[in-house]
PDB file of C-alpha atoms in Angstrom:
ATOM      1  CA  MET A   1     119.818  -7.635  95.447  1.00 48.00           C
ATOM      2  CA  ARG A   2     121.091  -5.438  98.171  1.00 48.00           C
ATOM      3  CA  ARG A   3     117.903  -5.900 100.257  1.00 50.00           C
ATOM      4  CA  PRO A   4     117.839 -10.060 100.040  1.00 48.00           C
ATOM      5  CA  LEU A   5     121.400  -9.671 101.275  1.00 46.00           C
ATOM      6  CA  LEU A   6     120.934  -7.279 103.805  1.00 43.00           C
ATOM      7  CA  LEU A   7     118.213  -9.589 104.907  1.00 43.00           C
ATOM      8  CA  ALA A   8     120.102 -12.682 105.120  1.00 46.00           C
ATOM      9  CA  SER A   9     122.734 -11.128 107.362  1.00 47.00           C
ATOM     10  CA  ALA A  10     119.866 -10.062 109.655  1.00 44.00           C
ATOM     11  CA  LEU A  11     119.010 -13.719 109.862  1.00 42.00           C
ATOM     12  CA  LEU A  12     122.394 -14.740 110.513  1.00 41.00           C
ATOM     13  CA  LEU A  13     123.164 -12.683 113.438  1.00 42.00           C
ATOM     14  CA  LEU A  14     119.961 -12.970 114.828  1.00 42.00           C
ATOM     15  CA  GLY A  15     121.055 -16.466 114.702  1.00 44.00           C
ATOM     16  CA  ALA A  16     124.100 -16.073 116.786  1.00 42.00           C
ATOM     17  CA  ALA A  17     122.663 -13.672 119.407  1.00 42.00           C
ATOM     18  CA  ALA A  18     119.885 -16.252 120.027  1.00 42.00           C
ATOM     19  CA  PRO A  19     120.717 -18.885 123.372  1.00 41.00           C
ATOM     20  CA  SER A  20     121.765 -22.436 122.951  1.00 42.00           C
ATOM     21  CA  ALA A  21     119.438 -24.741 123.735  1.00 44.00           C
ATOM     22  CA  ALA A  22     119.836 -25.477 127.329  1.00 44.00           C
ATOM     23  CA  PRO A  23     121.909 -28.807 128.137  1.00 46.00           C
ATOM     24  CA  ALA A  24     120.023 -32.071 129.791  1.00 44.00           C
ATOM     25  CA  PRO A  25     119.679 -32.386 133.298  1.00 41.00           C
ATOM     26  CA  THR A  26     122.539 -34.486 135.090  1.00 40.00           C
ATOM     27  CA  PRO A  27     120.736 -36.605 137.057  1.00 40.00           C
ATOM     28  CA  ALA A  28     121.246 -36.469 140.972  1.00 41.00           C
ATOM     29  CA  PRO A  29     123.264 -38.857 142.221  1.00 41.00           C
ATOM     30  CA  THR A  30     121.556 -41.269 144.575  1.00 45.00           C
ATOM     31  CA  ALA A  31     122.525 -40.898 148.010  1.00 51.00           C
ATOM     32  CA  GLU A  32     124.200 -44.228 149.730  1.00 55.00           C
ATOM     33  CA  PRO A  33     122.136 -45.662 152.474  1.00 55.00           C
ATOM     34  CA  ALA A  34     123.916 -44.746 155.441  1.00 62.00           C
ATOM     35  CA  LYS A  35     126.315 -47.351 157.102  1.00 74.00           C
ATOM     36  CA  ASN A  36     124.106 -47.961 159.911  1.00 82.00           C
ATOM     37  CA  ARG A  37     121.002 -47.964 158.299  1.00 92.00           C
ATOM     38  CA  VAL A  38     118.891 -51.160 158.565  1.00 95.00           C
ATOM     39  CA  ALA A  39     115.424 -52.635 158.019  1.00 96.00           C
ATOM     40  CA  VAL A  40     114.485 -55.913 159.964  1.00 96.00           C
ATOM     41  CA  LEU A  41     112.317 -57.785 157.402  1.00 94.00           C
ATOM     42  CA  TYR A  42     109.284 -59.918 158.921  1.00 93.00           C
ATOM     43  CA  PHE A  43     110.630 -63.519 159.490  1.00 94.00           C
ATOM     44  CA  GLU A  44     109.882 -66.826 158.164  1.00 93.00           C
ATOM     45  CA  TYR A  45     107.033 -68.926 159.984  1.00 94.00           C
ATOM     46  CA  THR A  46     108.639 -72.382 159.857  1.00 93.00           C
ATOM     47  CA  GLY A  47     106.522 -74.224 162.209  1.00 92.00           C
ATOM     48  CA  LYS A  48     102.751 -75.813 161.587  1.00 91.00           C
ATOM     49  CA  ASN A  49     100.859 -74.258 163.872  1.00 92.00           C
ATOM     50  CA  GLU A  50      99.272 -71.348 161.869  1.00 91.00           C
ATOM     51  CA  ASP A  51      98.419 -68.995 164.690  1.00 93.00           C
ATOM     52  CA  LEU A  52     101.832 -68.432 165.239  1.00 95.00           C
ATOM     53  CA  PHE A  53     102.594 -66.661 161.667  1.00 94.00           C
ATOM     54  CA  VAL A  54     101.286 -63.027 162.565  1.00 95.00           C
ATOM     55  CA  LEU A  55     103.978 -63.449 165.496  1.00 96.00           C
ATOM     56  CA  ARG A  56     106.597 -62.487 163.214  1.00 94.00           C
ATOM     57  CA  LYS A  57     104.974 -58.828 162.986  1.00 95.00           C
ATOM     58  CA  GLY A  58     105.654 -58.611 166.724  1.00 96.00           C
ATOM     59  CA  LEU A  59     108.920 -60.391 166.735  1.00 96.00           C
ATOM     60  CA  ALA A  60     110.059 -58.096 164.242  1.00 96.00           C
ATOM     61  CA  GLN A  61     109.214 -54.959 165.735  1.00 96.00           C
ATOM     62  CA  MET A  62     110.512 -55.615 168.939  1.00 95.00           C
ATOM     63  CA  LEU A  63     113.851 -56.473 167.715  1.00 96.00           C
ATOM     64  CA  ALA A  64     113.578 -52.949 165.516  1.00 96.00           C
ATOM     65  CA  THR A  65     113.038 -50.784 168.746  1.00 95.00           C
ATOM     66  CA  ASP A  66     115.776 -52.390 170.395  1.00 94.00           C
ATOM     67  CA  LEU A  67     118.336 -52.325 167.497  1.00 95.00           C
ATOM     68  CA  ALA A  68     117.489 -48.691 167.482  1.00 94.00           C
ATOM     69  CA  ASN A  69     117.656 -48.247 171.025  1.00 93.00           C
ATOM     70  CA  SER A  70     120.939 -49.189 171.151  1.00 90.00           C
ATOM     71  CA  GLY A  71     121.844 -45.651 169.763  1.00 88.00           C
ATOM     72  CA  GLN A  72     124.169 -47.140 167.034  1.00 85.00           C
ATOM     73  CA  ILE A  73     121.850 -48.338 164.576  1.00 92.00           C
ATOM     74  CA  SER A  74     119.551 -46.624 162.683  1.00 93.00           C
ATOM     75  CA  VAL A  75     116.476 -48.471 161.795  1.00 95.00           C
ATOM     76  CA  VAL A  76     113.406 -47.461 159.165  1.00 95.00           C
ATOM     77  CA  GLU A  77     110.386 -47.939 160.891  1.00 94.00           C
ATOM     78  CA  ARG A  78     107.969 -50.724 161.215  1.00 92.00           C
ATOM     79  CA  MET A  79     104.756 -48.460 159.202  1.00 92.00           C
ATOM     80  CA  ARG A  80     107.342 -47.890 156.912  1.00 94.00           C
ATOM     81  CA  LEU A  81     108.362 -51.554 155.941  1.00 93.00           C
ATOM     82  CA  GLN A  82     104.523 -52.149 155.740  1.00 92.00           C
ATOM     83  CA  GLU A  83     103.657 -49.827 153.426  1.00 93.00           C
ATOM     84  CA  ILE A  84     106.732 -50.902 150.963  1.00 92.00           C
ATOM     85  CA  LEU A  85     105.156 -54.614 151.394  1.00 89.00           C
ATOM     86  CA  ASP A  86     101.683 -53.698 150.581  1.00 90.00           C
ATOM     87  CA  GLU A  87     103.019 -51.772 147.073  1.00 88.00           C
ATOM     88  CA  LEU A  88     104.758 -54.976 146.250  1.00 87.00           C
ATOM     89  CA  LYS A  89     101.947 -56.792 147.565  1.00 84.00           C
ATOM     90  CA  LEU A  90     104.661 -58.836 149.655  1.00 79.00           C
ATOM     91  CA  THR A  91     102.705 -58.732 153.357  1.00 71.00           C
ATOM     92  CA  GLN A  92     101.468 -62.394 153.402  1.00 68.00           C
ATOM     93  CA  SER A  93     104.820 -63.242 151.796  1.00 69.00           C
ATOM     94  CA  ARG A  94     106.207 -66.294 153.811  1.00 68.00           C
ATOM     95  CA  LYS A  95     109.719 -66.049 152.435  1.00 75.00           C
ATOM     96  CA  PHE A  96     112.010 -63.402 150.800  1.00 77.00           C
ATOM     97  CA  ASP A  97     113.934 -64.671 148.269  1.00 76.00           C
ATOM     98  CA  PRO A  98     117.084 -62.896 146.986  1.00 78.00           C
ATOM     99  CA  SER A  99     115.971 -60.517 144.543  1.00 79.00           C
ATOM    100  CA  THR A 100     112.598 -59.262 146.446  1.00 83.00           C
ATOM    101  CA  THR A 101     115.634 -58.213 149.763  1.00 83.00           C
ATOM    102  CA  ALA A 102     117.487 -56.574 147.353  1.00 85.00           C
ATOM    103  CA  ARG A 103     115.088 -54.716 145.715  1.00 88.00           C
ATOM    104  CA  LEU A 104     113.134 -53.901 149.408  1.00 90.00           C
ATOM    105  CA  GLY A 105     116.959 -52.670 150.581  1.00 89.00           C
ATOM    106  CA  LYS A 106     116.629 -50.078 147.971  1.00 91.00           C
ATOM    107  CA  LEU A 107     113.300 -49.187 148.101  1.00 93.00           C
ATOM    108  CA  LEU A 108     114.279 -48.873 152.107  1.00 93.00           C
ATOM    109  CA  GLY A 109     116.997 -46.981 151.465  1.00 93.00           C
ATOM    110  CA  VAL A 110     119.086 -49.119 153.843  1.00 94.00           C
ATOM    111  CA  HIS A 111     122.840 -50.800 154.087  1.00 92.00           C
ATOM    112  CA  TYR A 112     121.718 -53.977 156.019  1.00 94.00           C
ATOM    113  CA  LEU A 113     118.963 -56.525 156.049  1.00 95.00           C
ATOM    114  CA  VAL A 114     117.959 -58.336 159.143  1.00 96.00           C
ATOM    115  CA  MET A 115     115.836 -61.770 158.743  1.00 93.00           C
ATOM    116  CA  GLY A 116     115.700 -64.957 159.505  1.00 94.00           C
ATOM    117  CA  HIS A 117     113.170 -67.559 160.621  1.00 95.00           C
ATOM    118  CA  PHE A 118     111.424 -68.685 163.971  1.00 96.00           C
ATOM    119  CA  TYR A 119     109.452 -72.255 164.892  1.00 95.00           C
ATOM    120  CA  GLU A 120     107.883 -73.232 168.070  1.00 92.00           C
ATOM    121  CA  THR A 121     108.130 -77.778 168.575  1.00 90.00           C
ATOM    122  CA  LYS A 122     107.185 -78.681 172.226  1.00 88.00           C
ATOM    123  CA  GLY A 123     107.727 -75.807 174.502  1.00 86.00           C
ATOM    124  CA  THR A 124     110.515 -74.507 172.425  1.00 93.00           C
ATOM    125  CA  PHE A 125     111.323 -71.011 170.629  1.00 94.00           C
ATOM    126  CA  VAL A 126     113.439 -71.298 167.986  1.00 96.00           C
ATOM    127  CA  VAL A 127     114.344 -68.079 166.142  1.00 96.00           C
ATOM    128  CA  GLN A 128     117.825 -67.635 163.837  1.00 96.00           C
ATOM    129  CA  ALA A 129     118.501 -64.369 162.365  1.00 96.00           C
ATOM    130  CA  GLN A 130     120.880 -63.408 160.155  1.00 94.00           C
ATOM    131  CA  THR A 131     122.407 -60.024 158.875  1.00 94.00           C
ATOM    132  CA  THR A 132     122.373 -59.355 154.810  1.00 93.00           C
ATOM    133  CA  ASP A 133     123.790 -56.361 152.978  1.00 92.00           C
ATOM    134  CA  ALA A 134     120.930 -55.390 151.183  1.00 90.00           C
ATOM    135  CA  GLU A 135     123.100 -54.799 148.113  1.00 86.00           C
ATOM    136  CA  THR A 136     125.282 -57.483 147.388  1.00 87.00           C
ATOM    137  CA  GLY A 137     122.942 -60.246 149.154  1.00 86.00           C
ATOM    138  CA  GLU A 138     126.439 -61.618 150.967  1.00 89.00           C
ATOM    139  CA  HIS A 139     125.218 -62.661 154.601  1.00 89.00           C
ATOM    140  CA  LYS A 140     127.411 -60.992 157.470  1.00 91.00           C
ATOM    141  CA  GLY A 141     126.365 -63.106 160.389  1.00 89.00           C
ATOM    142  CA  ASP A 142     124.220 -65.306 161.646  1.00 93.00           C
ATOM    143  CA  VAL A 143     122.611 -65.500 165.649  1.00 95.00           C
ATOM    144  CA  TYR A 144     120.690 -68.135 167.029  1.00 95.00           C
ATOM    145  CA  VAL A 145     118.837 -68.524 170.269  1.00 95.00           C
ATOM    146  CA  ALA A 146     116.371 -71.754 171.554  1.00 96.00           C
ATOM    147  CA  GLY A 147     114.608 -71.352 174.632  1.00 93.00           C
ATOM    148  CA  LYS A 148     111.248 -71.815 176.797  1.00 91.00           C
ATOM    149  CA  SER A 149     108.321 -70.548 175.145  1.00 88.00           C
ATOM    150  CA  ASP A 150     107.024 -68.839 178.417  1.00 88.00           C
ATOM    151  CA  ASP A 151     110.663 -67.054 178.412  1.00 89.00           C
ATOM    152  CA  PHE A 152     110.242 -64.978 174.682  1.00 92.00           C
ATOM    153  CA  LEU A 153     111.264 -61.774 176.027  1.00 92.00           C
ATOM    154  CA  GLU A 154     114.615 -63.119 177.457  1.00 92.00           C
ATOM    155  CA  LEU A 155     114.788 -65.361 174.370  1.00 93.00           C
ATOM    156  CA  GLU A 156     114.108 -61.916 171.802  1.00 94.00           C
ATOM    157  CA  GLN A 157     116.630 -59.510 173.543  1.00 93.00           C
ATOM    158  CA  LYS A 158     119.491 -62.122 173.719  1.00 95.00           C
ATOM    159  CA  ILE A 159     118.950 -61.930 169.142  1.00 96.00           C
ATOM    160  CA  ALA A 160     118.441 -57.932 169.966  1.00 95.00           C
ATOM    161  CA  THR A 161     122.222 -57.876 171.695  1.00 95.00           C
ATOM    162  CA  ARG A 162     123.440 -60.262 169.605  1.00 95.00           C
ATOM    163  CA  LEU A 163     122.508 -58.879 166.345  1.00 95.00           C
ATOM    164  CA  ILE A 164     123.674 -55.610 167.385  1.00 94.00           C
ATOM    165  CA  GLU A 165     127.256 -57.050 168.423  1.00 93.00           C
ATOM    166  CA  LYS A 166     127.281 -58.285 164.933  1.00 92.00           C
ATOM    167  CA  ILE A 167     125.600 -54.959 163.338  1.00 93.00           C
ATOM    168  CA  SER A 168     128.047 -52.586 165.515  1.00 90.00           C
ATOM    169  CA  LYS A 169     131.102 -54.222 163.593  1.00 90.00           C
ATOM    170  CA  LEU A 170     130.107 -53.374 160.524  1.00 88.00           C
ATOM    171  CA  VAL A 171     129.207 -49.664 160.807  1.00 78.00           C
ATOM    172  CA  PRO A 172     130.441 -46.536 162.353  1.00 68.00           C
ATOM    173  CA  PRO A 173     129.900 -45.244 165.390  1.00 63.00           C
ATOM    174  CA  ALA A 174     126.606 -43.018 165.224  1.00 52.00           C
ATOM    175  CA  THR A 175     126.175 -39.613 165.117  1.00 48.00           C
ATOM    176  CA  SER A 176     122.388 -38.812 165.287  1.00 45.00           C
ATOM    177  CA  THR A 177     119.899 -40.235 167.494  1.00 43.00           C
ATOM    178  CA  PRO A 178     118.107 -43.933 166.423  1.00 45.00           C
ATOM    179  CA  ALA A 179     115.194 -44.069 164.115  1.00 47.00           C
ATOM    180  CA  GLN A 180     112.648 -45.426 166.545  1.00 49.00           C
ATOM    181  CA  THR A 181     112.090 -45.024 170.226  1.00 40.00           C
ATOM    182  CA  GLY A 182     110.667 -47.343 172.925  1.00 41.00           C
ATOM    183  CA  SER A 183     111.736 -50.587 174.163  1.00 41.00           C
ATOM    184  CA  SER A 184     110.311 -53.866 173.805  1.00 50.00           C
ATOM    185  CA  ALA A 185     109.726 -54.498 177.593  1.00 45.00           C
ATOM    186  CA  THR A 186     111.738 -51.702 179.477  1.00 40.00           C
ATOM    187  CA  PRO A 187     112.355 -47.561 179.101  1.00 37.00           C
ATOM    188  CA  PRO A 188     115.051 -46.635 176.676  1.00 38.00           C
ATOM    189  CA  ASP A 189     118.629 -46.909 177.442  1.00 40.00           C
ATOM    190  CA  PRO A 190     120.348 -45.937 174.501  1.00 36.00           C
ATOM    191  CA  SER A 191     123.843 -46.184 176.259  1.00 37.00           C
ATOM    192  CA  ALA A 192     123.409 -50.157 176.508  1.00 40.00           C
ATOM    193  CA  SER A 193     122.209 -53.287 174.735  1.00 39.00           C
ATOM    194  CA  PRO A 194     119.017 -54.818 175.569  1.00 41.00           C
ATOM    195  CA  LYS A 195     118.821 -55.608 179.205  1.00 39.00           C
ATOM    196  CA  ALA A 196     116.830 -58.888 180.345  1.00 36.00           C
ATOM    197  CA  SER A 197     113.352 -57.957 182.047  1.00 44.00           C
ATOM    198  CA  PRO A 198     112.172 -59.655 185.604  1.00 36.00           C
ATOM    199  CA  GLN A 199     109.154 -60.259 183.654  1.00 69.00           C
ATOM    200  CA  LYS A 200     108.560 -62.612 181.236  1.00 80.00           C
ATOM    201  CA  LEU A 201     106.923 -62.288 178.375  1.00 89.00           C
ATOM    202  CA  ALA A 202     104.453 -65.445 176.843  1.00 88.00           C
ATOM    203  CA  VAL A 203     104.958 -66.373 173.056  1.00 91.00           C
ATOM    204  CA  GLN A 204     100.719 -65.935 173.467  1.00 92.00           C
ATOM    205  CA  THR A 205     100.820 -62.480 174.241  1.00 93.00           C
ATOM    206  CA  VAL A 206     102.830 -61.367 171.961  1.00 95.00           C
ATOM    207  CA  VAL A 207     100.863 -63.130 169.351  1.00 96.00           C
ATOM    208  CA  LYS A 208      98.000 -60.715 171.050  1.00 96.00           C
ATOM    209  CA  TYR A 209     100.442 -57.958 170.445  1.00 97.00           C
ATOM    210  CA  SER A 210     101.001 -59.001 166.876  1.00 97.00           C
ATOM    211  CA  LYS A 211      97.896 -59.559 165.909  1.00 97.00           C
ATOM    212  CA  ALA A 212      97.470 -55.378 166.922  1.00 97.00           C
ATOM    213  CA  LEU A 213     100.033 -54.396 164.851  1.00 96.00           C
ATOM    214  CA  ASP A 214      97.922 -56.579 161.956  1.00 95.00           C
ATOM    215  CA  ALA A 215      94.790 -55.324 162.540  1.00 96.00           C
ATOM    216  CA  LEU A 216      96.410 -51.455 162.500  1.00 95.00           C
ATOM    217  CA  ASP A 217      97.826 -52.481 159.073  1.00 94.00           C
ATOM    218  CA  ARG A 218      94.269 -53.370 157.957  1.00 93.00           C
ATOM    219  CA  LYS A 219      93.019 -50.095 159.247  1.00 94.00           C
ATOM    220  CA  ASP A 220      91.155 -51.888 162.471  1.00 97.00           C
ATOM    221  CA  ARG A 221      91.363 -49.645 164.990  1.00 96.00           C
ATOM    222  CA  GLU A 222      88.735 -51.176 167.039  1.00 96.00           C
ATOM    223  CA  ALA A 223      90.139 -54.794 166.418  1.00 97.00           C
ATOM    224  CA  ALA A 224      93.824 -53.892 167.460  1.00 97.00           C
ATOM    225  CA  LYS A 225      93.107 -52.103 170.578  1.00 97.00           C
ATOM    226  CA  LYS A 226      90.740 -54.652 171.917  1.00 97.00           C
ATOM    227  CA  GLU A 227      93.932 -56.606 171.481  1.00 97.00           C
ATOM    228  CA  LEU A 228      96.412 -54.250 173.209  1.00 97.00           C
ATOM    229  CA  GLU A 229      93.794 -53.907 175.788  1.00 97.00           C
ATOM    230  CA  SER A 230      94.331 -57.406 176.247  1.00 96.00           C
ATOM    231  CA  VAL A 231      98.388 -57.293 176.270  1.00 95.00           C
ATOM    232  CA  VAL A 232      98.599 -55.033 178.557  1.00 94.00           C
ATOM    233  CA  LYS A 233      95.991 -56.186 181.669  1.00 93.00           C
ATOM    234  CA  GLU A 234      98.444 -59.251 181.039  1.00 91.00           C
ATOM    235  CA  GLN A 235     101.839 -57.714 181.203  1.00 91.00           C
ATOM    236  CA  PRO A 236     101.539 -53.969 182.342  1.00 91.00           C
ATOM    237  CA  ASP A 237     105.021 -53.305 182.010  1.00 91.00           C
ATOM    238  CA  PHE A 238     105.016 -54.333 178.228  1.00 93.00           C
ATOM    239  CA  LYS A 239     106.096 -50.171 176.609  1.00 91.00           C
ATOM    240  CA  LEU A 240     104.923 -51.270 173.229  1.00 92.00           C
ATOM    241  CA  ALA A 241     101.770 -52.647 173.137  1.00 94.00           C
ATOM    242  CA  ALA A 242     101.221 -49.920 176.203  1.00 94.00           C
ATOM    243  CA  SER A 243     102.363 -47.019 173.429  1.00 93.00           C
ATOM    244  CA  GLU A 244     100.527 -48.176 170.566  1.00 94.00           C
ATOM    245  CA  LEU A 245      97.273 -48.621 172.610  1.00 96.00           C
ATOM    246  CA  ALA A 246      97.828 -45.041 174.050  1.00 95.00           C
ATOM    247  CA  ALA A 247      98.179 -43.759 170.696  1.00 93.00           C
ATOM    248  CA  LEU A 248      94.922 -45.190 170.002  1.00 93.00           C
ATOM    249  CA  MET A 249      93.368 -43.081 172.448  1.00 90.00           C
ATOM    250  CA  LEU A 250      93.990 -40.218 171.100  1.00 85.00           C
TER     251      LEU A 250
END
């Protein structure tokens, strides 16, 4: 009887000495998006001229760049936005519903979304933009501009300036450099809001620029290069187009 008792005692001692199962790791908390982090979604086109549908890419890129140049707002790069839209099969979506925008906000890691709509009628171009809380869907303010189609640059920069004013009131002072560099038409100036350029930028020129961005998204570098060369020839001071063309030349 002594041998079985010794064996049982040894087994009990081994069990006590063995390390207990490691506790399940606690999931790392998800970092809250910085209050000044913004994504500019492609605007909804509500007009009847389908040739202007692609303009939403150029408009979004120009606005995103000017917002970033304010030095107060961190902006998601367009390529990252396009990557997420491709993954969600939303590239050709004309309008984003609330559930979709909430999902986009989460995937992009932003606190605010800038979205809106635009159209052209009888030579007048109209843009309305709104800032939305990415988590709650609450509207934080609208801005509206209208003017001649040939003065597209002035209209875009008015929208950008008003968006900067509204968003700046919602976010703390910036402590880091902007997420994007460059400017829609002038050299970067982090200390100031966009300023009107002495050169005009017509809608049709921005349409060509937008077609170039669309071609880049489709991995068609030759088509993008052709459109950008035409844009830069028409508008040499259009810095965004010039920088995109220079990148293609590398």
